[in-house]
Short mmCIF file of C-alpha atoms and ligand atoms in Angstrom, two decimals:
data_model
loop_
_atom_site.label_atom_id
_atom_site.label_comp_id
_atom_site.label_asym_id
_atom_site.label_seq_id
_atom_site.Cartn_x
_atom_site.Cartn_y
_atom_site.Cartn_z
CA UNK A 1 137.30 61.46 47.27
CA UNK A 2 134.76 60.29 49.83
CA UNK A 3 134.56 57.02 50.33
CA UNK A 4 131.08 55.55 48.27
CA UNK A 5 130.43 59.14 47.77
CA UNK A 6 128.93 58.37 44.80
CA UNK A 7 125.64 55.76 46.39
CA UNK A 8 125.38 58.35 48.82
CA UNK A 9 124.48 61.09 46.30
CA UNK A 10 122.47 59.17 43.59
CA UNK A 11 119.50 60.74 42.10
CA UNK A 12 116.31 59.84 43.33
CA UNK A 13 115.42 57.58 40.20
CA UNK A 14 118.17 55.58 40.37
CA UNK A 15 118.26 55.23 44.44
CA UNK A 16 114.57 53.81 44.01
CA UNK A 17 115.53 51.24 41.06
CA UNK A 18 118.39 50.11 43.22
CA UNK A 19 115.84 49.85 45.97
CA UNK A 20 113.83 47.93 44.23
CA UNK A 21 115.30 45.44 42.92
CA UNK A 22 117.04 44.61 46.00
CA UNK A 23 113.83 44.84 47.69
CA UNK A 24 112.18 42.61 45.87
CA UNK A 25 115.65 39.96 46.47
CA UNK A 26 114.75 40.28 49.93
CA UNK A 27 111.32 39.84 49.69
CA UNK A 28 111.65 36.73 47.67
CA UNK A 29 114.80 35.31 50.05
CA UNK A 30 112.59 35.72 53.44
CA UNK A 31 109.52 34.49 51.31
CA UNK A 32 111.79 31.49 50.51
CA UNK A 33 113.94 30.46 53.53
CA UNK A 34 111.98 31.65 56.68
CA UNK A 35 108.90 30.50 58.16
CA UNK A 36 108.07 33.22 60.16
CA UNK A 37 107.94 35.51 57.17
CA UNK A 38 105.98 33.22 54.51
CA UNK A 39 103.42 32.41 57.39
CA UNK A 40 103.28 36.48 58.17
CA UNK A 41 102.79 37.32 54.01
CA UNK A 42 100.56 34.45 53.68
CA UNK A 43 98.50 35.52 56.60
CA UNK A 44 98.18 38.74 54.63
CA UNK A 45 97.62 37.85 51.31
CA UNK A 46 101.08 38.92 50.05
CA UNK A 47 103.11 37.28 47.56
CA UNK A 48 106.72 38.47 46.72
CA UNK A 49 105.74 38.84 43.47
CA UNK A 50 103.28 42.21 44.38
CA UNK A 51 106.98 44.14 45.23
CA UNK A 52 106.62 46.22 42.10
CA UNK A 53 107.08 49.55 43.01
CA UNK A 54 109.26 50.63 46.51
CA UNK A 55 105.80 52.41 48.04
CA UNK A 56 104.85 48.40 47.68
CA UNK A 57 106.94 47.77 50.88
CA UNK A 58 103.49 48.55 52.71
CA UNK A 59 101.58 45.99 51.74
CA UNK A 60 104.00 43.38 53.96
CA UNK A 61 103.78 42.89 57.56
CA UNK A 62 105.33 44.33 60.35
CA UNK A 63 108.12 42.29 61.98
CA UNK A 64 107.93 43.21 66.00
CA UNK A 65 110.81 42.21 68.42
CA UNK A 66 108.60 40.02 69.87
CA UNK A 67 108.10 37.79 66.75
CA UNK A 68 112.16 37.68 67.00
CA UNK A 69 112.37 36.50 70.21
CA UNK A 70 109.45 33.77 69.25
CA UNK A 71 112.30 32.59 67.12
CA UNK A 72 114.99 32.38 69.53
CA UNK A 73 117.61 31.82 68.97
CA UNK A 74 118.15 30.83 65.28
CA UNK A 75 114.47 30.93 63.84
CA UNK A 76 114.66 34.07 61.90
CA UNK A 77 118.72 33.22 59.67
CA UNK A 78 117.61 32.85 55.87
CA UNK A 79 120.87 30.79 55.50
CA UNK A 80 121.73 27.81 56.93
CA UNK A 81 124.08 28.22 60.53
CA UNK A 82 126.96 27.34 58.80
CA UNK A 83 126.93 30.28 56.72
CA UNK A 84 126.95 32.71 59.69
CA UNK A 85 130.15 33.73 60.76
CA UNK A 86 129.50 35.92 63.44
CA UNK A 87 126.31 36.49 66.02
CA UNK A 88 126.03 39.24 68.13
CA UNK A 89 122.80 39.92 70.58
CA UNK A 90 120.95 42.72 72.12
CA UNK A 91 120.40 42.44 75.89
CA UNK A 92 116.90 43.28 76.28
CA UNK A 93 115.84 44.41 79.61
CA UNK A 94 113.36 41.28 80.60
CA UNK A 95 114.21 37.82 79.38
CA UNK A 96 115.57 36.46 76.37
CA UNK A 97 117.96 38.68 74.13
CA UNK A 98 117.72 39.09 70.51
CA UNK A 99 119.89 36.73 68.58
CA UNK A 100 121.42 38.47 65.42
CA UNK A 101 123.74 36.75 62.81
CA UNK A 102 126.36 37.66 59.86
CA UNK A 103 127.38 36.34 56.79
CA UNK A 104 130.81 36.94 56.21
CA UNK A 105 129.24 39.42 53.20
CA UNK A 106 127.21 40.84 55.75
CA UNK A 107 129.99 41.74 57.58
CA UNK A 108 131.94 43.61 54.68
CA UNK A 109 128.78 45.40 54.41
CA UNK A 110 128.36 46.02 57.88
CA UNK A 111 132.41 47.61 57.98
CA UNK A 112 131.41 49.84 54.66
CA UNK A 113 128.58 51.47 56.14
CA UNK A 114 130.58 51.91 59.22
CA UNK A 115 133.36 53.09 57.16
CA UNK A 116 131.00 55.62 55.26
CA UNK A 117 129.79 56.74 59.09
CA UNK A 118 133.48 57.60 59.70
CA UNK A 119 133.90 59.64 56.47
CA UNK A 120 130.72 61.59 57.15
CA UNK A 121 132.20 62.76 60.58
CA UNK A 122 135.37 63.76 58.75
CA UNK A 123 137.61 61.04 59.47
CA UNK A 124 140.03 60.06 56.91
CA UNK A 125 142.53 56.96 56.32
CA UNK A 126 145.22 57.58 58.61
CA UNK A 127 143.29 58.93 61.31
CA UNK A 128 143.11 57.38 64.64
CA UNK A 129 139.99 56.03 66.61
CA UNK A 130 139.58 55.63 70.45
CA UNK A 131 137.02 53.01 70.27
CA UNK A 132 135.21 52.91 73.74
CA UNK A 133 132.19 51.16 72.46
CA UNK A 134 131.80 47.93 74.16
CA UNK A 135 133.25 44.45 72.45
CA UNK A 136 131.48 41.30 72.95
CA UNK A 137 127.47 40.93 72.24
CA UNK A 138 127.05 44.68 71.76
CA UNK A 139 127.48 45.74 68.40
CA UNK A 140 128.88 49.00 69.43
CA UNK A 141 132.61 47.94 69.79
CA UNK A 142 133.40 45.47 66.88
CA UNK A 143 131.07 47.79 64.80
CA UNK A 144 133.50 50.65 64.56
CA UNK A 145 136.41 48.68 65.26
CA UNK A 146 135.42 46.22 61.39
CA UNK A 147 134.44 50.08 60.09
CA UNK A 148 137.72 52.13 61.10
CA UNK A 149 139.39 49.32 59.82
CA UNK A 150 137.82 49.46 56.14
CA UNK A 151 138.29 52.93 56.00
CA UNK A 152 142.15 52.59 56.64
CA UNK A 153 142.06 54.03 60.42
CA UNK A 154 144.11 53.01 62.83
CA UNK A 155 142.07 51.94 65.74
CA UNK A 156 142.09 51.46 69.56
CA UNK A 157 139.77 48.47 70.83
CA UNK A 158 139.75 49.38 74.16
CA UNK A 159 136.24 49.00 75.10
CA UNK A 160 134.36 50.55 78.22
CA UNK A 161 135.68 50.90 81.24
CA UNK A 162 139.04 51.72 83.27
CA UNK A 163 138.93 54.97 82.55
CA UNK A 164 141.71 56.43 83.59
CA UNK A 165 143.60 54.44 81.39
CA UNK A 166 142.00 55.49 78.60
CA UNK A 167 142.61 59.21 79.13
CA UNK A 168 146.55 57.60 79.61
CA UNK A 169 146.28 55.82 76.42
CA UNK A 170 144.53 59.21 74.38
CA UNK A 171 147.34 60.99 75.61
CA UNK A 172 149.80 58.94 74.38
CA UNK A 173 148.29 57.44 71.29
CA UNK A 174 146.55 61.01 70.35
CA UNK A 175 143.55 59.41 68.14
CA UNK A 176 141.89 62.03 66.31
CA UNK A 177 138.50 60.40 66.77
CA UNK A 178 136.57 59.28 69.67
CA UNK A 179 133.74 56.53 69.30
CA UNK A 180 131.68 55.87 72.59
CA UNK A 181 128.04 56.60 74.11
CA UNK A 182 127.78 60.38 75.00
CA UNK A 183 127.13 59.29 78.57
CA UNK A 184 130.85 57.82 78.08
CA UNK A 185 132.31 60.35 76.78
CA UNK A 186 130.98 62.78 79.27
CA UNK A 187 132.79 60.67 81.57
CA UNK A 188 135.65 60.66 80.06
CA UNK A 189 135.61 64.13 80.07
CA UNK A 190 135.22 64.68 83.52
CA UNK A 191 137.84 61.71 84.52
CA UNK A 192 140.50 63.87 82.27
CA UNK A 193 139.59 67.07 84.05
CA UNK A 194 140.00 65.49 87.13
CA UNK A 195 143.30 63.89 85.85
CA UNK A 196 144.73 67.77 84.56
CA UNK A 197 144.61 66.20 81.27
CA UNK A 198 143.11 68.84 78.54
CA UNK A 199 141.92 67.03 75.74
CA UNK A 200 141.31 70.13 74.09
CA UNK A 201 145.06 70.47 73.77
CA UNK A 202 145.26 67.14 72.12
CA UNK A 203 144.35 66.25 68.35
CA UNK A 204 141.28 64.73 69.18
CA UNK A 205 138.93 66.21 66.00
CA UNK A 206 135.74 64.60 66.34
CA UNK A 207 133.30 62.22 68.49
CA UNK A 208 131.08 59.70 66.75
CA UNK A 209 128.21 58.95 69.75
CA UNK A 210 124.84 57.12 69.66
CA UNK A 211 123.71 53.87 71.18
CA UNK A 212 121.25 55.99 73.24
CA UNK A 213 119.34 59.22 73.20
CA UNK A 214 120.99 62.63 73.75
CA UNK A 215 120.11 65.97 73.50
CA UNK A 216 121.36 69.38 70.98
CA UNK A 217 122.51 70.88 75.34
CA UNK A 218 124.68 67.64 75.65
CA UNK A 219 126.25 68.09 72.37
CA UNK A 220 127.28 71.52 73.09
CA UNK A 221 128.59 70.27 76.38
CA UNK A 222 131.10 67.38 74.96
CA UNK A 223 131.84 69.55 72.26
CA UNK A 224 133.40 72.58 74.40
CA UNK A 225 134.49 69.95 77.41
CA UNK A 226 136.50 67.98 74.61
CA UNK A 227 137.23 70.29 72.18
CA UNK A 228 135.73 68.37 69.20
CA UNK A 229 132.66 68.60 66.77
CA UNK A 230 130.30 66.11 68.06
CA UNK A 231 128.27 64.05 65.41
CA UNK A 232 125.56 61.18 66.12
CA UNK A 233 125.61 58.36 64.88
CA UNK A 234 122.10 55.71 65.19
CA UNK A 235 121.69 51.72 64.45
CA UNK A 236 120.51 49.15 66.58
CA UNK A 237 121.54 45.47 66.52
CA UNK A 238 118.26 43.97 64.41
CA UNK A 239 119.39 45.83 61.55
CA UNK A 240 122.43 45.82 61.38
CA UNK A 241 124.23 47.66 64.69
CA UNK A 242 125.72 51.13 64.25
CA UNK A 243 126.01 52.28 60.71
CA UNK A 244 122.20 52.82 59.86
CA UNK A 245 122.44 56.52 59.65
CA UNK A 246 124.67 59.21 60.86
CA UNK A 247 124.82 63.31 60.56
CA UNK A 248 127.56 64.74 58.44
CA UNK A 249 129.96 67.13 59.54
CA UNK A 250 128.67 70.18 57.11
CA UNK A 251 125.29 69.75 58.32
CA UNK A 252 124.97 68.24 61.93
CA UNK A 253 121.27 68.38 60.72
CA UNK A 254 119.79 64.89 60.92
CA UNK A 255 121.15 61.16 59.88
CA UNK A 256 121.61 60.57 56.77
CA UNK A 257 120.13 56.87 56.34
CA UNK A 258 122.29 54.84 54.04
CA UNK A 259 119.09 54.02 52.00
CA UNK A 260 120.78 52.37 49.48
CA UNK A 261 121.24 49.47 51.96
CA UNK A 262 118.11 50.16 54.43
CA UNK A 263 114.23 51.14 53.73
CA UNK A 264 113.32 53.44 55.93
CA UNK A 265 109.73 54.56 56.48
CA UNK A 266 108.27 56.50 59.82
CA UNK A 267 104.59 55.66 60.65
CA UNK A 268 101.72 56.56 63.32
CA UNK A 269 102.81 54.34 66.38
CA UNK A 270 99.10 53.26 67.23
CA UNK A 271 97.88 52.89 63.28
CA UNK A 272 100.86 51.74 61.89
CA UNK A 273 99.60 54.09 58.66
CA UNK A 274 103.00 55.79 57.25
CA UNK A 275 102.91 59.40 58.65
CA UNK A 276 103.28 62.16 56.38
CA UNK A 277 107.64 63.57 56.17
CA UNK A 278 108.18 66.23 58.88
CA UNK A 279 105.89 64.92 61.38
CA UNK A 280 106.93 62.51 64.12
CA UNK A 281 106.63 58.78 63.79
CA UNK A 282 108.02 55.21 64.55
CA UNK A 283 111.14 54.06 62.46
CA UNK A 284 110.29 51.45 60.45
CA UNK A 285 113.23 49.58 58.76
CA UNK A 286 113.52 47.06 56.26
CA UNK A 287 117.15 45.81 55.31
CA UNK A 288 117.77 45.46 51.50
CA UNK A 289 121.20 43.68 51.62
CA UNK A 290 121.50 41.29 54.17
CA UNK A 291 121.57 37.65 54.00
CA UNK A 292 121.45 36.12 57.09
CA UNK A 293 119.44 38.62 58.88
CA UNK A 294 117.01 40.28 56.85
CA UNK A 295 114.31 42.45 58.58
CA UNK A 296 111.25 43.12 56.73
CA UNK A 297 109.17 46.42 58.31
CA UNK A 298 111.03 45.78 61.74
CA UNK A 299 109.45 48.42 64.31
CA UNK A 300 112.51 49.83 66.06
CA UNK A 301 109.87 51.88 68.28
CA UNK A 302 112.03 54.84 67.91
CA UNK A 303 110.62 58.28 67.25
CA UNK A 304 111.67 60.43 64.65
CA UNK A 305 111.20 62.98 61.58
CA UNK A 306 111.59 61.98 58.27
CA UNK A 307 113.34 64.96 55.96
CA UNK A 308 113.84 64.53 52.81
CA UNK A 309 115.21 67.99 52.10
CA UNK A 310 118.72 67.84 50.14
CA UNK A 311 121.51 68.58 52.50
CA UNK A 312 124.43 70.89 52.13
CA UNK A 313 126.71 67.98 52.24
CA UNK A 314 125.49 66.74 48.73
CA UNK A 315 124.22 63.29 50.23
CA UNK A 316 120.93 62.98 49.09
CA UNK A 317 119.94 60.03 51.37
CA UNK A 318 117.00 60.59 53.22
CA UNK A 319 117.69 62.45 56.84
CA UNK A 320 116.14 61.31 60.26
CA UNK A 321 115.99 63.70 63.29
CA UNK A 322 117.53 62.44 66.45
CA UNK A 323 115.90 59.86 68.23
CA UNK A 324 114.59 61.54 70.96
CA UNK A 325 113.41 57.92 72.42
CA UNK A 326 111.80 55.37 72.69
CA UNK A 327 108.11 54.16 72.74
CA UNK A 328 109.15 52.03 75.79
CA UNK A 329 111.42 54.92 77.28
CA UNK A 330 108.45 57.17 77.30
CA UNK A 331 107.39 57.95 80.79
CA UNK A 332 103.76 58.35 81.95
CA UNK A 333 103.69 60.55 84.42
CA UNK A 334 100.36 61.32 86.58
CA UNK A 335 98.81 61.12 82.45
CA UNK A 336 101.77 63.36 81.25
CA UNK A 337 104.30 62.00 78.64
CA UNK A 338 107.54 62.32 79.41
CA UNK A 339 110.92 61.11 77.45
CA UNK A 340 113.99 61.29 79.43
CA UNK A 341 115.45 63.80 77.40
CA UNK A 342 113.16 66.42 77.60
CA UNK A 343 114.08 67.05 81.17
CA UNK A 344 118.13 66.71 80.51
CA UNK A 345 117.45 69.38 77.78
CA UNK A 346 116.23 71.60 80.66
CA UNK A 347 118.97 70.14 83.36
CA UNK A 348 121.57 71.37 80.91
CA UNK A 349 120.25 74.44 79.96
CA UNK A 350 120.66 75.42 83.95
CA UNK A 351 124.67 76.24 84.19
CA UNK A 352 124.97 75.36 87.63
CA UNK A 353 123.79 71.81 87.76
CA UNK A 354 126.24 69.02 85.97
CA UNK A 355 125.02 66.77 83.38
CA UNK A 356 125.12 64.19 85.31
CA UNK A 357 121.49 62.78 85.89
CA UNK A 358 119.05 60.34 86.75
CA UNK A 359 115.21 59.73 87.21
CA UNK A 360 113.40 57.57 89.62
CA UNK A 361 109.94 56.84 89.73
CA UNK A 362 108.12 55.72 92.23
CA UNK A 363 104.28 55.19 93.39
CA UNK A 364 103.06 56.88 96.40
CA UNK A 365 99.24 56.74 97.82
CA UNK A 366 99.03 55.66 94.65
CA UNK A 367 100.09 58.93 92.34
CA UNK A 368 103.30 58.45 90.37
CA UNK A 369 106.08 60.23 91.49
CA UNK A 370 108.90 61.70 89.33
CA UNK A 371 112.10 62.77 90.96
CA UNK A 372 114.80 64.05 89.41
CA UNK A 373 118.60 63.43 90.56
CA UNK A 374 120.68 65.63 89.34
CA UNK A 375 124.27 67.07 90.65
CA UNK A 376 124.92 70.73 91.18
CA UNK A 377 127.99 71.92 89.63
CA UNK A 378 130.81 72.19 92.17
CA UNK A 379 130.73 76.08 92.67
CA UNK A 380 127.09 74.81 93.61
CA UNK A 381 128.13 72.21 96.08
CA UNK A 382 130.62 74.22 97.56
CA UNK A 383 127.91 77.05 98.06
CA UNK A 384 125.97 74.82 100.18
CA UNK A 385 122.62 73.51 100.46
CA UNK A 386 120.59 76.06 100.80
CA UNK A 387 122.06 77.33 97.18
CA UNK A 388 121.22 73.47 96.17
CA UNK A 389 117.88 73.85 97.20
CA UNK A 390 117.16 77.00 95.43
CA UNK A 391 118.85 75.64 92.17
CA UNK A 392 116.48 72.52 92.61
CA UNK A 393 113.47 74.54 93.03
CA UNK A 394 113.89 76.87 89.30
CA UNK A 395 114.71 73.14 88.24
CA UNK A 396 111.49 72.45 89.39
CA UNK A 397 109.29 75.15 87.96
CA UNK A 398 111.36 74.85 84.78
CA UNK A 399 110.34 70.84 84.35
CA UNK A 400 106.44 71.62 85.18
CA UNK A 401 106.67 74.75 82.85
CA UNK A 402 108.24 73.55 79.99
CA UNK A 403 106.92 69.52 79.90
CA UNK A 404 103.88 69.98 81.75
CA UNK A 405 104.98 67.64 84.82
CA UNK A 406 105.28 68.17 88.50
CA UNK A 407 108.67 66.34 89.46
CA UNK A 408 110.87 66.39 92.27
CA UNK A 409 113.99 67.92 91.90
CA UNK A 410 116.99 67.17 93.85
CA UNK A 411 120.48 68.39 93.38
CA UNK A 412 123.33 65.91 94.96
CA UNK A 413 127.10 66.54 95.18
CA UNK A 414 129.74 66.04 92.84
CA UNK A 415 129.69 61.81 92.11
CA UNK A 416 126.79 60.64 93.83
CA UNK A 417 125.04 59.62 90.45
CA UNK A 418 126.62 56.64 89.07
CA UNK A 419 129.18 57.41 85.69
CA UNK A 420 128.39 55.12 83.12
CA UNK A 421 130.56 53.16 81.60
CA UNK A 422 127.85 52.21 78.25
CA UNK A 423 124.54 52.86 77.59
CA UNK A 424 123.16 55.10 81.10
CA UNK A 425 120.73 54.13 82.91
CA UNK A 426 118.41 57.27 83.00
CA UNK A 427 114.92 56.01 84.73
CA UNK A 428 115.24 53.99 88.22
CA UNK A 429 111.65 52.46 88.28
CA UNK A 430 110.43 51.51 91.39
CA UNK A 431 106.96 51.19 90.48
CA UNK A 432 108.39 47.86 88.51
CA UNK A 433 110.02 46.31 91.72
CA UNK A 434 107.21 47.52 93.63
CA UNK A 435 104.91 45.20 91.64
O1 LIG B 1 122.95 50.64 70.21
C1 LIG B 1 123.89 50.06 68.06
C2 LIG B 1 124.78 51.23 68.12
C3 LIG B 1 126.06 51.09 68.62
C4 LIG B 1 124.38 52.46 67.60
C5 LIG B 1 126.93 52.18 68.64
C6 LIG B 1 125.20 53.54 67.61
C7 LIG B 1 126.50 53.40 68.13
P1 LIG B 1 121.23 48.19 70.29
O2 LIG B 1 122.00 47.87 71.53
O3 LIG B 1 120.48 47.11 69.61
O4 LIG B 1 122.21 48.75 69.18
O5 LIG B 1 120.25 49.38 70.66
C8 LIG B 1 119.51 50.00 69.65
O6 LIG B 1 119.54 52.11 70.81
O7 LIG B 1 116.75 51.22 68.81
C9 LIG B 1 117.71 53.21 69.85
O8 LIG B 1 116.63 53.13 70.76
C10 LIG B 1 118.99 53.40 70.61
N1 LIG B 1 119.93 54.22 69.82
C11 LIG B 1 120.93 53.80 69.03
N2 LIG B 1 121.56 54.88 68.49
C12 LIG B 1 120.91 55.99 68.95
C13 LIG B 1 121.06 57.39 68.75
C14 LIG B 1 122.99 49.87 69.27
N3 LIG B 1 122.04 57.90 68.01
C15 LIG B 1 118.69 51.12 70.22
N4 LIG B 1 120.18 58.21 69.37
C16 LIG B 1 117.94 51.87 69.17
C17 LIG B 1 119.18 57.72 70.13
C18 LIG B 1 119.86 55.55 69.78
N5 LIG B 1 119.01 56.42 70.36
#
């Protein structure tokens, strides 16, 4: 049996009572204990008591990182401090980070849906996890770590970095699952080919990566380089950390959102109007169990599609598309929009350049320019430039046919883009030094 099998494949009718009632808890608790929130309803009109229906969830505000980091660090707990048990934060690329907190119920619940993560990826008690995900403020590493451990797997917490040691350590320990950023594990991959190490040989089943966007092309790649199915899993830190969603292994077809703990809604970025399921809109969470850190209508400014469609698995929680990025990743190129992984979905669709990549913008008699560093694959390199240069140019073409932008492409040799070791860094923006 599954673990919590059973909440994941409630009817409809019951999901939405559930829903509701601990909607309206939530409602009332932030209504109750946090200023921000009874300021933001009473600004609108809204009283807790209007929750009488789930669709009601619309009539309360938005909650916007910004109005978070107005609260720094503490402003937004609806218990008192001594009730929180754990904090964890989310660095945020300009100022203050985002302070998040736990009860200790909060982190049970945080370890189930973990736990339930790991079972939809096919782990099992007894299995092993590699946990690469960084420990400390990140939510990645003690995430899976509290998760594996609910769901009786013995784990690894051996964070990012030194990676040769951790291709030492899979040998030895053989873990049947690995949990990192697919920037990491692409890494990995490459350190253990360098190393003679095949980790297809080894028992290693199944990879559970998210923390950042990747593509269907960079599945494909970790899943042949490592010799296990590849599944993605989605959270971020305000709502919980990972654990919000994840695809199953029948499927690979969307994350299933664990809706009987989080509200999920997708809506038009500039109207914030609730966009109809199967086109694109902004994630829109609101938690419906947490206690110390309850989000109503948080705007994760991620992009995704909504499908309600039931799933071969038997879940029946609601499935979102990848995250192909977000608001802030988007690029604007010369008027062109441009996520980041539109042009590694053409990088890795060319088989001689590596997936290892990064953009850099700069400004230049004042135009935007886009170039693209990307390595060649080493029969590439060892062809020589000229075969770089040609490879660079169809790279070229490719990214102005397909996306609609003129970008530069250059191919490097084998290691001159920097491996990450976390979350990549995929845009170098000048333009914001520049300034
Ligand atoms: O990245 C939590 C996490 C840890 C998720 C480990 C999955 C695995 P934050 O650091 O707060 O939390 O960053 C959250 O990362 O809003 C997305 O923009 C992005 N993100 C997370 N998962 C995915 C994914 C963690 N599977 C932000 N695909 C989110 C695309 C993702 N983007």
């Amino acid at each position: 049996m599954i673990l919590d099998i059973e909440q994941e494949t409630l009817p409809r009718e019951d999901l939405q009572s559930l829903q509701l009632h601990r909607l309206r808890t939530t409602v009332e608790r932030c209504y109750q204990t946090v200023n921000y929130y009874r300021e933001a309803m009473d600004e609108l009109g809204v009283k807790p008591s209007h929750i009488q229906s789930v669709a009601d969830v619309r009539l309360l505000p938005f909650t916007k990182k910004e109005n978070l980091r107005e609260n720094y660090p503490f402003g937004m707990f609806a218990v008192p401090t001594d009730q929180v048990v754990r904090i964890h934060a989310s660095s945020g690329t300009t100022g203050k980070p985002t302070v998040v907190g736990y009860t200790r119920r909060d982190i049970r619940t945080w370890a189930r849906v973990v736990a339930r993560c790991l079972a939809a990826a096919g782990m099992r008690p007894g299995d092993r996890l590699h946990n690469a995900y960084g420990y400390g403020l990140f939510t990645g590493g003690l995430g899976l770590h509290y998760g594996a451990e609910e769901l009786g797997v013995m784990v690894t917490p051996i964070s990012g970095g030194q990676t040769q040691r951790q291709i030492m350590l899979i040998r030895d320990f053989e873990p049947t699952g690995l949990s990192c950023t697919p920037s990491y594990a692409l890494n990995l991959a490459e350190t253990a080919e360098d190393m003679n190490v095949d980790l297809r040989k080894l028992p290693l089943k199944v990879g559970v990566f998210g923390a950042e966007p990747w593509t269907e092309e960079m599945r494909y790649e970790l899943e042949s380089r490592l010799g296990i199915d590849a599944i993605d899993i989605y959270g971020l830190s305000e709502v919980i950390g990972p654990g919000v969603g994840i695809e199953c292994l029948e499927a690979k077809d969307g994350l299933h959102v664990f809706e009987d703990h989080f509200l999920i809604e997708a809506v038009d970025v500039n109207t914030g109007q609730p966009v109809p399921n199967g086109e694109p809109g902004e994630i829109v969470i609101t938690s419906l169990t947490k206690e110390a850190f309850p989000v109503i209508r948080y705007r994760t400014r991620d992009i995704s599609v909504l499908n309600p469609a039931p799933c071969r698995c038997g879940r029946t929680h609601v499935r979102m598309q990848r995250v192909t990025g977000r608001t802030d990743d988007m690029l604007i190129i010369r008027g062109v929009n441009v996520f980041p992984s539109q042009v590694e979905a053409i990088l890795m669709q060319t088989e001689t350049l590596s997936p290892f990549y990064q953009l850099e913008i700069s400004r230049e008699n004042n135009l935007d320019l886009l170039t693209v560093n990307v390595e060649g694959s080493p029969p590439l390199v060892a062809q020589g430039r000229d075969a770089m240069n040609r490879v660079a140019h169809k790279a070229q073409k490719d990214i102005k046919d397909f996306i609609g932008v003129t970008a530069k492409v250059v191919v490097k040799a084998t290691g001159e883009i920097p491996r990450s070791e976390g979350k990549a860094v995929r845009v170098v923006d000048h333009r914001k030094q520049d300034k």
